[in-house]
Amino acid sequence: MELENECRRLQHSLEAAQIRNFIDEQRPAARSTEIDDNPKSSLQPDISLQSENSSKKKSKQKQVPAEEPKKSKGIPESSVNLKAVKELFSGV
């Protein structure tokens, strides 16, 4: 029973941290302009977690090779009904 309660508490803490990180990612400029009068405030651990997460994301982005844009071959001319196309655009 005690383990179940501890598990629930940890799950709630994890969810809360994920929500805070998501919000921080959505508005990073707002977080960086805040003035923290109390350096030991509850916001301090969140900021350090965010910097760790952003550095991990940057390192992952560097490892992913850039994909070249795929050139569309379009519709082969043999499958285009030119007569139907001319009729379609004749009124334009």
XYZ file of C-alpha atoms in Angstrom:
92
model
C 0.000 0.000 0.000
C 2.821 2.383 0.868
C 4.582 1.588 -2.411
C 1.395 2.339 -4.364
C 1.096 5.740 -2.677
C 4.746 6.507 -3.385
C 4.279 5.449 -7.009
C 1.248 7.736 -7.387
C 3.127 10.637 -5.798
C 6.075 10.153 -8.141
C 3.758 9.866 -11.136
C 2.064 13.158 -10.220
C 5.449 14.820 -9.754
C 6.603 13.558 -13.129
C 3.442 14.769 -14.856
C 3.756 18.177 -13.205
C 7.389 18.468 -14.308
C 6.470 17.489 -17.863
C 3.724 20.114 -17.934
C 6.109 22.798 -16.623
C 8.718 21.856 -19.231
C 6.108 21.932 -21.994
C 4.959 25.389 -20.908
C 8.568 26.593 -20.713
C 9.235 25.344 -24.245
C 6.151 27.146 -25.549
C 7.222 30.492 -24.103
C 10.993 30.524 -23.598
C 11.297 34.327 -24.001
C 8.875 34.969 -21.138
C 10.853 32.705 -18.790
C 14.213 34.294 -19.655
C 12.970 37.861 -19.000
C 11.653 37.115 -15.507
C 13.674 38.643 -12.661
C 14.308 36.240 -9.830
C 14.736 38.147 -6.569
C 15.153 34.915 -4.616
C 17.870 32.709 -6.191
C 16.694 29.720 -4.139
C 13.132 29.940 -5.445
C 11.183 26.934 -6.623
C 11.713 28.038 -10.237
C 15.450 27.423 -10.132
C 15.342 23.588 -10.485
C 12.928 23.896 -13.414
C 15.269 26.227 -15.266
C 18.178 23.816 -14.842
C 16.018 20.937 -16.081
C 14.968 22.993 -19.074
C 18.579 23.782 -19.985
C 19.476 20.093 -19.721
C 16.538 19.125 -21.918
C 17.314 21.797 -24.500
C 20.971 20.747 -24.668
C 19.909 17.131 -25.175
C 17.545 18.189 -27.958
C 20.284 20.214 -29.632
C 22.677 17.270 -29.556
C 20.002 15.013 -31.017
C 19.291 17.520 -33.771
C 22.957 17.621 -34.710
C 23.065 13.852 -35.115
C 20.130 13.692 -37.522
C 21.351 14.065 -41.112
C 19.527 16.633 -43.203
C 17.125 15.089 -45.661
C 17.323 16.278 -49.208
C 14.006 17.488 -50.570
C 12.453 14.885 -52.779
C 11.816 16.116 -56.286
C 8.358 15.421 -57.505
C 8.308 13.693 -60.849
C 4.791 14.931 -61.451
C 2.283 13.168 -63.631
C 3.734 11.387 -66.655
C 2.663 13.058 -69.892
C 1.357 9.770 -71.215
C -1.299 9.659 -68.492
C -2.532 13.231 -69.027
C -5.625 13.637 -71.163
C -4.639 16.797 -73.059
C -8.067 17.166 -74.642
C -9.729 17.203 -71.209
C -7.196 19.705 -69.889
C -7.775 22.043 -72.839
C -11.545 21.835 -72.326
C -11.131 22.534 -68.622
C -9.039 25.661 -69.161
C -10.686 26.917 -72.350
C -13.041 29.165 -70.380
C -10.232 30.778 -68.363
